[in-house]
Amino acid sequence: MEIYLFLQALLNGLLLGGLFIVLTIGLNLITGVLKIINFGHGDLIMLAMYITYWLYVYTAYSPLVMMPTTAIIMGFVGLIIYMLLIKPILRASDIEQLLGTLGLGVFLQGLAQVLWKSDYRLAKIYAGSIVIGNIYISIIQLIVFVISLVASILLYIYLMRTVKGVIIRATAQDPDMSSLLGVNIRNVHLIVFFLSFLFIGLTGALLLSMFPAYPTTGIEYGILAWLIMVIGGLGSVLGSFIGGILIGVVYSIFATYYSVELARALIFVAFILTIALRPTGLLGASARV
Amino acid sequence: MINNRGLAKIGILNIILIILVIVFAALAGIFAYNYYTITPPAAITVTIPKTIPYTIPYTVTQTQYITPTITPTTPVTPLTTPPLITYPEIKIKIGLLFPLTGALAPLGTDQFYGTKIAIDIVNDLFGGVLGRYKIEYVVADAASDPTKAASEAERLITVEKVNIIVGTYASPLLLAASEVAERYKVVYYEVGAITDSATLRGFKYLLRNMPIGGDFGIVSCLFVHDVVAPMLGKKPEELRVAIIHEDGPYGTSVAKSNEETCKKLGLNIVLKEAYSATTTDLSGLIIKLKAASPDVLLHTGYFSDVVLFFRQAQELGFKVKVIIGHGAGYGLPATYQALGKAFDYVFNIDPPSPWLNVNAIKDPVMRQIREEFIKRFNATRGYLPGTHAYMGLHILPLLLDILPRAITKYGSISSDAIMAAAWETDIPEGGTEHGYGVKFASPTNPQDTILGQKYREKPQLHIGQNIRAYPVVLQWIGGRVIVVYPDYLALQKPIIPLPPGHPLAPSS
């Protein structure tokens, strides 16, 4: 194949990486700081997609314009979910957390089914691209990539360079000790939840400008987010970023030169290898958060 | 321990909060849903042509296709029924089993409404079966899950005591539910699922009035060979054909018959590739397609993946002259709403839509039913019926031909009487609203469909399959799926290649 096809595949991989990252950010924060196993992540994205959709229907603004609104609404949804569901299971065992959040996901699927039926809900698809020579760059995927890049960098700076970030990380490492030192654990958790749901809202709005919303749409996103996060390193922002890009590029090149069908299986192979060989993920425990 | 609230502390306040949130969400959702249904944002408004001013303008010889022998027929069932000496006391109760929730629901719901409206029409306009037996129906939700479909079938039979189950739109649901019906010796009448294998299992109580999946792949290749190649000014062997499909049983089986038939017809297949229907990225596939530069793309996919394909194909500058889909995502109004212009002039293989050459329907009663159906469906759902909703009318031979014969000739609607009546059904071409006739392959004479007998490498031996049913080629034009092939069913001439200005049309 010609060289431009290779470049195109590489570029597609990068952009796809952006999508993978944006799926993972919200999950990452919750996992990293609260040590909660959140299996409802995909369905929360689904909820955000529906919120964006209804905003789009009522206001007729594109999902991208509605992104901040969705993000803030989801932020408050996050606070409610924290108070109702997460607080009681914070110190519970992994299994109980898993079941709790999985239950949340099933509940949300059922709720969406009852309220909005299972019709596919989709904003008008926008399919513009920038053409440079023979290379095509999808505008919407470029936006996703830039947003995931900026969000990751901001989050990283926030966690590593600000006092709040230090407190959050300290809480993540040892909640009891931080509490003894005067940190209000509940407030830290609320901030983290608000932040991560902000990102989930953002993700939902971005996804709705590319994919349809329907009650079971979150399952695939949830699985993908978990795979990328485990490969990148549980709860590591930088790890997911690198992991997302890496998986995206490998996926794209493999799909282009070998098999589209097997490319998806490749992610799972990477997942299994990570679990077997390096359970802490690419950027192991040392670089966590 | 500090700040350890543990599991147990769920205060009364929290419980009230939970309830409040649920109630609020429910109210908001119901309000939102109602609001939405009153003013759908992207309703397609098209006028329904009353008469067909069209005479077939193109002179492609279609030696490959079925040439129907249309004999003048009397109406299938006259509106006034002949008097009988004694009418048995019969209650007709039909179980409607469709996926109304879950992943398969968008099209399943459409088909359910199609079937329901068909029954309503028979009840309202004909006064029921034979003009005197009103048809009752019970609705069951197969929930897009074979296990649920089977248990619902069981409930319909044992609890609701239905005489017949009608379903199911999706093949996995049909396979599971018909097995239950067969065990209880209850007639299972399929109007929408296409998998070949359903009627290859030797079941004695299964009837299917629906083209089979294996024929979809045959028809698209015939269309490419008979119509596309001449219209593009190329010899069939010069035409570059690419086949892409989702990797489930549906996509794989269609793609297999695509490959078989196209090879047999001497077409040049330049790429065949599968992908997962739940994928979030198809850019790799599209780069491959660009490298293969096909003239014709044969695609089999569901909704999300078809939308994804069209978006990324536009973004990555993929150009092609003809796109032919095989049902599912390609037959869905939602796909057109999502993609708009990019989906115009795309072809789809499916049973005939309501937008066919009405003159091909020889039976005036059937023409009347078609018009009534369009009117009622539009009133109920707020949009014009597509192919999947129209498939609901596949139930008509059961209500207007099989059941009347079972009652008048065999005196009951026991499963055996219905099946005996079904084996005698012989509706000629032009005798149904879909254009094709009805003849079920019986256990004494299992046979392949008419298309299959002609083109399949190894003929399949179906029992209970309507061998006269066949899919046709439809084209999306202005939000409607219009029949364009074969000639005698065609409402208008196909538009080939994609016209300039179409996002996927080659610029030259």
PDB file of C-alpha atoms in Angstrom, chain A residues 6-223:
ATOM      1  CA  PHE A   6       0.019   4.316   6.084  1.00  0.00           C
ATOM      2  CA  LEU A   7       0.049   7.929   7.253  1.00  0.00           C
ATOM      3  CA  GLN A   8      -3.739   7.949   7.104  1.00  0.00           C
ATOM      4  CA  ALA A   9      -3.906   4.796   9.195  1.00  0.00           C
ATOM      5  CA  LEU A  10      -1.469   6.274  11.713  1.00  0.00           C
ATOM      6  CA  LEU A  11      -3.481   9.467  11.962  1.00  0.00           C
ATOM      7  CA  ASN A  12      -6.738   7.568  12.319  1.00  0.00           C
ATOM      8  CA  GLY A  13      -5.121   5.612  15.122  1.00  0.00           C
ATOM      9  CA  LEU A  14      -4.152   8.800  16.946  1.00  0.00           C
ATOM     10  CA  LEU A  15      -7.663  10.200  16.601  1.00  0.00           C
ATOM     11  CA  LEU A  16      -9.167   6.891  17.712  1.00  0.00           C
ATOM     12  CA  GLY A  17      -6.829   7.056  20.695  1.00  0.00           C
ATOM     13  CA  GLY A  18      -8.443  10.386  21.554  1.00  0.00           C
ATOM     14  CA  LEU A  19     -11.829   8.670  21.644  1.00  0.00           C
ATOM     15  CA  PHE A  20     -10.475   5.893  23.866  1.00  0.00           C
ATOM     16  CA  ILE A  21      -8.978   8.427  26.269  1.00  0.00           C
ATOM     17  CA  VAL A  22     -12.099  10.496  26.580  1.00  0.00           C
ATOM     18  CA  LEU A  23     -14.038   7.332  27.435  1.00  0.00           C
ATOM     19  CA  THR A  24     -11.606   6.591  30.230  1.00  0.00           C
ATOM     20  CA  ILE A  25     -10.972   9.912  32.028  1.00  0.00           C
ATOM     21  CA  GLY A  26     -14.080   9.958  34.203  1.00  0.00           C
ATOM     22  CA  LEU A  27     -13.664   6.328  35.184  1.00  0.00           C
ATOM     23  CA  ASN A  28     -10.017   6.854  35.954  1.00  0.00           C
ATOM     24  CA  LEU A  29     -10.563   9.589  38.488  1.00  0.00           C
ATOM     25  CA  ILE A  30     -13.143   7.624  40.437  1.00  0.00           C
ATOM     26  CA  THR A  31     -11.052   4.479  40.402  1.00  0.00           C
ATOM     27  CA  GLY A  32      -7.860   6.283  41.303  1.00  0.00           C
ATOM     28  CA  VAL A  33      -9.107   8.360  44.200  1.00  0.00           C
ATOM     29  CA  LEU A  34     -12.123   6.567  45.628  1.00  0.00           C
ATOM     30  CA  LYS A  35     -10.906   3.051  44.826  1.00  0.00           C
ATOM     31  CA  ILE A  36     -14.427   2.255  43.714  1.00  0.00           C
ATOM     32  CA  ILE A  37     -14.958  -0.403  41.084  1.00  0.00           C
ATOM     33  CA  ASN A  38     -17.370   1.418  38.817  1.00  0.00           C
ATOM     34  CA  PHE A  39     -19.063  -0.983  36.405  1.00  0.00           C
ATOM     35  CA  GLY A  40     -21.816   1.514  35.719  1.00  0.00           C
ATOM     36  CA  HIS A  41     -19.482   3.817  33.803  1.00  0.00           C
ATOM     37  CA  GLY A  42     -20.740   2.909  30.338  1.00  0.00           C
ATOM     38  CA  ASP A  43     -24.356   3.413  31.322  1.00  0.00           C
ATOM     39  CA  LEU A  44     -23.553   6.773  32.877  1.00  0.00           C
ATOM     40  CA  ILE A  45     -22.130   7.757  29.488  1.00  0.00           C
ATOM     41  CA  MET A  46     -25.378   6.516  27.962  1.00  0.00           C
ATOM     42  CA  LEU A  47     -27.304   8.771  30.363  1.00  0.00           C
ATOM     43  CA  ALA A  48     -25.114  11.718  29.372  1.00  0.00           C
ATOM     44  CA  MET A  49     -25.795  10.938  25.713  1.00  0.00           C
ATOM     45  CA  TYR A  50     -29.533  11.008  26.345  1.00  0.00           C
ATOM     46  CA  ILE A  51     -29.266  14.291  28.272  1.00  0.00           C
ATOM     47  CA  THR A  52     -27.367  15.795  25.351  1.00  0.00           C
ATOM     48  CA  TYR A  53     -29.944  14.413  22.953  1.00  0.00           C
ATOM     49  CA  TRP A  54     -32.855  16.015  24.777  1.00  0.00           C
ATOM     50  CA  LEU A  55     -31.003  19.300  25.067  1.00  0.00           C
ATOM     51  CA  TYR A  56     -30.429  19.048  21.334  1.00  0.00           C
ATOM     52  CA  VAL A  57     -34.100  18.321  20.634  1.00  0.00           C
ATOM     53  CA  TYR A  58     -35.397  21.167  22.780  1.00  0.00           C
ATOM     54  CA  THR A  59     -32.857  23.830  21.916  1.00  0.00           C
ATOM     55  CA  ALA A  60     -31.793  22.659  18.446  1.00  0.00           C
ATOM     56  CA  TYR A  61     -28.172  23.457  19.282  1.00  0.00           C
ATOM     57  CA  SER A  62     -25.613  20.900  18.212  1.00  0.00           C
ATOM     58  CA  PRO A  63     -24.353  18.451  20.873  1.00  0.00           C
ATOM     59  CA  LEU A  64     -20.973  20.183  20.825  1.00  0.00           C
ATOM     60  CA  VAL A  65     -22.535  23.494  21.817  1.00  0.00           C
ATOM     61  CA  MET A  66     -24.506  21.724  24.511  1.00  0.00           C
ATOM     62  CA  MET A  67     -21.398  20.032  25.890  1.00  0.00           C
ATOM     63  CA  PRO A  68     -20.826  22.348  28.895  1.00  0.00           C
ATOM     64  CA  THR A  69     -24.495  22.133  29.883  1.00  0.00           C
ATOM     65  CA  THR A  70     -24.481  18.344  29.748  1.00  0.00           C
ATOM     66  CA  ALA A  71     -21.235  18.284  31.695  1.00  0.00           C
ATOM     67  CA  ILE A  72     -22.621  20.431  34.503  1.00  0.00           C
ATOM     68  CA  ILE A  73     -25.898  18.500  34.676  1.00  0.00           C
ATOM     69  CA  MET A  74     -23.936  15.264  34.873  1.00  0.00           C
ATOM     70  CA  GLY A  75     -21.736  16.815  37.569  1.00  0.00           C
ATOM     71  CA  PHE A  76     -24.784  17.259  39.777  1.00  0.00           C
ATOM     72  CA  VAL A  77     -26.050  13.799  38.865  1.00  0.00           C
ATOM     73  CA  GLY A  78     -22.651  12.634  40.105  1.00  0.00           C
ATOM     74  CA  LEU A  79     -23.178  14.321  43.473  1.00  0.00           C
ATOM     75  CA  ILE A  80     -26.579  12.674  43.844  1.00  0.00           C
ATOM     76  CA  ILE A  81     -25.218   9.273  42.931  1.00  0.00           C
ATOM     77  CA  TYR A  82     -22.372   9.743  45.394  1.00  0.00           C
ATOM     78  CA  MET A  83     -24.732  10.561  48.237  1.00  0.00           C
ATOM     79  CA  LEU A  84     -27.187   7.790  47.467  1.00  0.00           C
ATOM     80  CA  LEU A  85     -25.107   4.909  46.235  1.00  0.00           C
ATOM     81  CA  ILE A  86     -21.397   5.378  46.624  1.00  0.00           C
ATOM     82  CA  LYS A  87     -21.191   6.642  50.208  1.00  0.00           C
ATOM     83  CA  PRO A  88     -22.806   3.533  51.684  1.00  0.00           C
ATOM     84  CA  ILE A  89     -20.497   1.206  49.748  1.00  0.00           C
ATOM     85  CA  LEU A  90     -17.257   3.187  50.047  1.00  0.00           C
ATOM     86  CA  ARG A  91     -15.703   0.847  52.589  1.00  0.00           C
ATOM     87  CA  ALA A  92     -17.527  -2.240  51.440  1.00  0.00           C
ATOM     88  CA  SER A  93     -15.729  -5.121  49.770  1.00  0.00           C
ATOM     89  CA  ASP A  94     -14.851  -5.089  46.074  1.00  0.00           C
ATOM     90  CA  ILE A  95     -17.646  -7.488  45.259  1.00  0.00           C
ATOM     91  CA  GLU A  96     -20.233  -5.297  46.917  1.00  0.00           C
ATOM     92  CA  GLN A  97     -18.966  -2.211  45.106  1.00  0.00           C
ATOM     93  CA  LEU A  98     -18.968  -4.079  41.831  1.00  0.00           C
ATOM     94  CA  LEU A  99     -22.527  -5.246  42.348  1.00  0.00           C
ATOM     95  CA  GLY A 100     -23.645  -1.821  43.502  1.00  0.00           C
ATOM     96  CA  THR A 101     -22.318   0.028  40.468  1.00  0.00           C
ATOM     97  CA  LEU A 102     -23.348  -2.752  38.106  1.00  0.00           C
ATOM     98  CA  GLY A 103     -26.822  -2.458  39.609  1.00  0.00           C
ATOM     99  CA  LEU A 104     -26.709   1.281  38.952  1.00  0.00           C
ATOM    100  CA  GLY A 105     -25.899   0.515  35.310  1.00  0.00           C
ATOM    101  CA  VAL A 106     -28.744  -1.976  34.948  1.00  0.00           C
ATOM    102  CA  PHE A 107     -31.082   0.491  36.640  1.00  0.00           C
ATOM    103  CA  LEU A 108     -30.079   3.243  34.233  1.00  0.00           C
ATOM    104  CA  GLN A 109     -30.590   0.927  31.244  1.00  0.00           C
ATOM    105  CA  GLY A 110     -34.032   0.024  32.501  1.00  0.00           C
ATOM    106  CA  LEU A 111     -34.874   3.650  33.211  1.00  0.00           C
ATOM    107  CA  ALA A 112     -33.826   4.712  29.720  1.00  0.00           C
ATOM    108  CA  GLN A 113     -35.838   1.834  28.285  1.00  0.00           C
ATOM    109  CA  VAL A 114     -38.978   2.851  30.126  1.00  0.00           C
ATOM    110  CA  LEU A 115     -38.651   6.591  29.632  1.00  0.00           C
ATOM    111  CA  TRP A 116     -37.333   6.870  26.115  1.00  0.00           C
ATOM    112  CA  LYS A 117     -38.021   3.438  24.605  1.00  0.00           C
ATOM    113  CA  SER A 118     -35.361   1.710  22.616  1.00  0.00           C
ATOM    114  CA  ASP A 119     -35.473   3.876  19.504  1.00  0.00           C
ATOM    115  CA  TYR A 120     -32.121   5.017  18.238  1.00  0.00           C
ATOM    116  CA  ARG A 121     -31.660   8.664  19.148  1.00  0.00           C
ATOM    117  CA  LEU A 122     -29.178  10.500  17.059  1.00  0.00           C
ATOM    118  CA  ALA A 123     -28.343  14.108  16.408  1.00  0.00           C
ATOM    119  CA  LYS A 124     -27.710  14.931  12.783  1.00  0.00           C
ATOM    120  CA  ILE A 125     -24.445  13.303  11.860  1.00  0.00           C
ATOM    121  CA  TYR A 126     -21.715  15.737  10.989  1.00  0.00           C
ATOM    122  CA  ALA A 127     -19.126  14.307   8.628  1.00  0.00           C
ATOM    123  CA  GLY A 128     -16.753  17.102   7.717  1.00  0.00           C
ATOM    124  CA  SER A 129     -13.040  16.660   7.316  1.00  0.00           C
ATOM    125  CA  ILE A 130      -9.905  18.667   6.670  1.00  0.00           C
ATOM    126  CA  VAL A 131      -8.047  17.496   3.578  1.00  0.00           C
ATOM    127  CA  ILE A 132      -4.298  17.966   3.340  1.00  0.00           C
ATOM    128  CA  GLY A 133      -3.006  16.444   0.135  1.00  0.00           C
ATOM    129  CA  ASN A 134      -4.197  12.875   0.261  1.00  0.00           C
ATOM    130  CA  ILE A 135      -4.723  12.813   4.010  1.00  0.00           C
ATOM    131  CA  TYR A 136      -8.188  13.253   5.461  1.00  0.00           C
ATOM    132  CA  ILE A 137      -8.643  14.449   9.043  1.00  0.00           C
ATOM    133  CA  SER A 138     -12.094  13.986  10.539  1.00  0.00           C
ATOM    134  CA  ILE A 139     -13.078  17.278  12.191  1.00  0.00           C
ATOM    135  CA  ILE A 140     -15.261  15.737  14.866  1.00  0.00           C
ATOM    136  CA  GLN A 141     -12.605  13.207  15.812  1.00  0.00           C
ATOM    137  CA  LEU A 142     -10.011  15.967  15.832  1.00  0.00           C
ATOM    138  CA  ILE A 143     -12.210  17.865  18.301  1.00  0.00           C
ATOM    139  CA  VAL A 144     -12.510  14.750  20.446  1.00  0.00           C
ATOM    140  CA  PHE A 145      -8.764  14.286  20.334  1.00  0.00           C
ATOM    141  CA  VAL A 146      -7.999  17.887  21.274  1.00  0.00           C
ATOM    142  CA  ILE A 147     -10.520  17.852  24.098  1.00  0.00           C
ATOM    143  CA  SER A 148      -9.186  14.600  25.509  1.00  0.00           C
ATOM    144  CA  LEU A 149      -5.641  15.948  25.231  1.00  0.00           C
ATOM    145  CA  VAL A 150      -6.450  19.243  26.929  1.00  0.00           C
ATOM    146  CA  ALA A 151      -8.596  17.563  29.585  1.00  0.00           C
ATOM    147  CA  SER A 152      -5.869  15.053  30.374  1.00  0.00           C
ATOM    148  CA  ILE A 153      -3.210  17.768  30.653  1.00  0.00           C
ATOM    149  CA  LEU A 154      -5.392  20.017  32.816  1.00  0.00           C
ATOM    150  CA  LEU A 155      -6.313  17.130  35.047  1.00  0.00           C
ATOM    151  CA  TYR A 156      -2.680  16.106  35.353  1.00  0.00           C
ATOM    152  CA  ILE A 157      -1.640  19.635  36.298  1.00  0.00           C
ATOM    153  CA  TYR A 158      -4.515  19.910  38.731  1.00  0.00           C
ATOM    154  CA  LEU A 159      -3.579  16.683  40.463  1.00  0.00           C
ATOM    155  CA  MET A 160       0.192  17.143  40.455  1.00  0.00           C
ATOM    156  CA  ARG A 161       0.714  20.884  40.856  1.00  0.00           C
ATOM    157  CA  THR A 162      -2.093  22.315  42.994  1.00  0.00           C
ATOM    158  CA  VAL A 163      -2.751  22.044  46.718  1.00  0.00           C
ATOM    159  CA  LYS A 164      -6.179  20.509  46.056  1.00  0.00           C
ATOM    160  CA  GLY A 165      -4.503  17.965  43.846  1.00  0.00           C
ATOM    161  CA  VAL A 166      -2.064  17.041  46.574  1.00  0.00           C
ATOM    162  CA  ILE A 167      -4.961  16.623  48.988  1.00  0.00           C
ATOM    163  CA  ILE A 168      -6.824  14.439  46.506  1.00  0.00           C
ATOM    164  CA  ARG A 169      -3.785  12.279  45.960  1.00  0.00           C
ATOM    165  CA  ALA A 170      -3.128  12.033  49.669  1.00  0.00           C
ATOM    166  CA  THR A 171      -6.723  10.948  50.196  1.00  0.00           C
ATOM    167  CA  ALA A 172      -6.314   8.399  47.454  1.00  0.00           C
ATOM    168  CA  GLN A 173      -3.254   6.942  49.159  1.00  0.00           C
ATOM    169  CA  ASP A 174      -4.457   6.854  52.734  1.00  0.00           C
ATOM    170  CA  PRO A 175      -7.909   8.179  53.551  1.00  0.00           C
ATOM    171  CA  ASP A 176      -7.637   7.516  57.286  1.00  0.00           C
ATOM    172  CA  MET A 177      -4.323   9.305  57.639  1.00  0.00           C
ATOM    173  CA  SER A 178      -5.512  12.297  55.581  1.00  0.00           C
ATOM    174  CA  SER A 179      -8.604  12.444  57.712  1.00  0.00           C
ATOM    175  CA  LEU A 180      -6.444  12.548  60.863  1.00  0.00           C
ATOM    176  CA  LEU A 181      -4.474  15.398  59.332  1.00  0.00           C
ATOM    177  CA  GLY A 182      -7.672  17.442  58.937  1.00  0.00           C
ATOM    178  CA  VAL A 183      -8.750  16.644  55.425  1.00  0.00           C
ATOM    179  CA  ASN A 184     -12.500  16.558  54.977  1.00  0.00           C
ATOM    180  CA  ILE A 185     -12.713  13.267  53.140  1.00  0.00           C
ATOM    181  CA  ARG A 186     -16.324  13.720  52.146  1.00  0.00           C
ATOM    182  CA  ASN A 187     -15.591  17.019  50.439  1.00  0.00           C
ATOM    183  CA  VAL A 188     -12.654  15.548  48.562  1.00  0.00           C
ATOM    184  CA  HIS A 189     -14.870  12.726  47.377  1.00  0.00           C
ATOM    185  CA  LEU A 190     -17.579  15.138  46.305  1.00  0.00           C
ATOM    186  CA  ILE A 191     -15.078  17.194  44.331  1.00  0.00           C
ATOM    187  CA  VAL A 192     -13.695  14.103  42.636  1.00  0.00           C
ATOM    188  CA  PHE A 193     -17.164  12.845  41.822  1.00  0.00           C
ATOM    189  CA  PHE A 194     -18.236  16.171  40.438  1.00  0.00           C
ATOM    190  CA  LEU A 195     -15.094  16.349  38.312  1.00  0.00           C
ATOM    191  CA  SER A 196     -15.334  12.844  36.949  1.00  0.00           C
ATOM    192  CA  PHE A 197     -19.027  13.224  36.123  1.00  0.00           C
ATOM    193  CA  LEU A 198     -18.164  16.475  34.410  1.00  0.00           C
ATOM    194  CA  PHE A 199     -15.941  14.401  32.147  1.00  0.00           C
ATOM    195  CA  ILE A 200     -18.613  11.757  31.702  1.00  0.00           C
ATOM    196  CA  GLY A 201     -21.009  14.485  30.572  1.00  0.00           C
ATOM    197  CA  LEU A 202     -18.379  15.780  28.181  1.00  0.00           C
ATOM    198  CA  THR A 203     -17.879  12.278  26.827  1.00  0.00           C
ATOM    199  CA  GLY A 204     -21.603  11.785  26.330  1.00  0.00           C
ATOM    200  CA  ALA A 205     -21.920  14.998  24.350  1.00  0.00           C
ATOM    201  CA  LEU A 206     -18.933  14.117  22.184  1.00  0.00           C
ATOM    202  CA  LEU A 207     -20.185  10.599  21.552  1.00  0.00           C
ATOM    203  CA  LEU A 208     -23.657  11.774  20.588  1.00  0.00           C
ATOM    204  CA  SER A 209     -22.189  13.819  17.795  1.00  0.00           C
ATOM    205  CA  MET A 210     -20.834  10.557  16.365  1.00  0.00           C
ATOM    206  CA  PHE A 211     -22.892   7.634  17.626  1.00  0.00           C
ATOM    207  CA  PRO A 212     -26.580   6.969  18.321  1.00  0.00           C
ATOM    208  CA  ALA A 213     -27.920   6.769  21.866  1.00  0.00           C
ATOM    209  CA  TYR A 214     -30.023   3.771  22.868  1.00  0.00           C
ATOM    210  CA  PRO A 215     -30.493   2.097  26.246  1.00  0.00           C
ATOM    211  CA  THR A 216     -27.819  -0.568  25.797  1.00  0.00           C
ATOM    212  CA  THR A 217     -25.270   1.585  24.022  1.00  0.00           C
ATOM    213  CA  GLY A 218     -23.216   2.057  27.194  1.00  0.00           C
ATOM    214  CA  ILE A 219     -22.140  -1.573  27.443  1.00  0.00           C
ATOM    215  CA  GLU A 220     -19.542  -1.316  24.686  1.00  0.00           C
ATOM    216  CA  TYR A 221     -18.191   2.006  25.999  1.00  0.00           C
ATOM    217  CA  GLY A 222     -17.962   0.678  29.536  1.00  0.00           C
ATOM    218  CA  ILE A 223     -15.985  -2.357  28.414  1.00  0.00           C
TER     219      ILE A 223
END
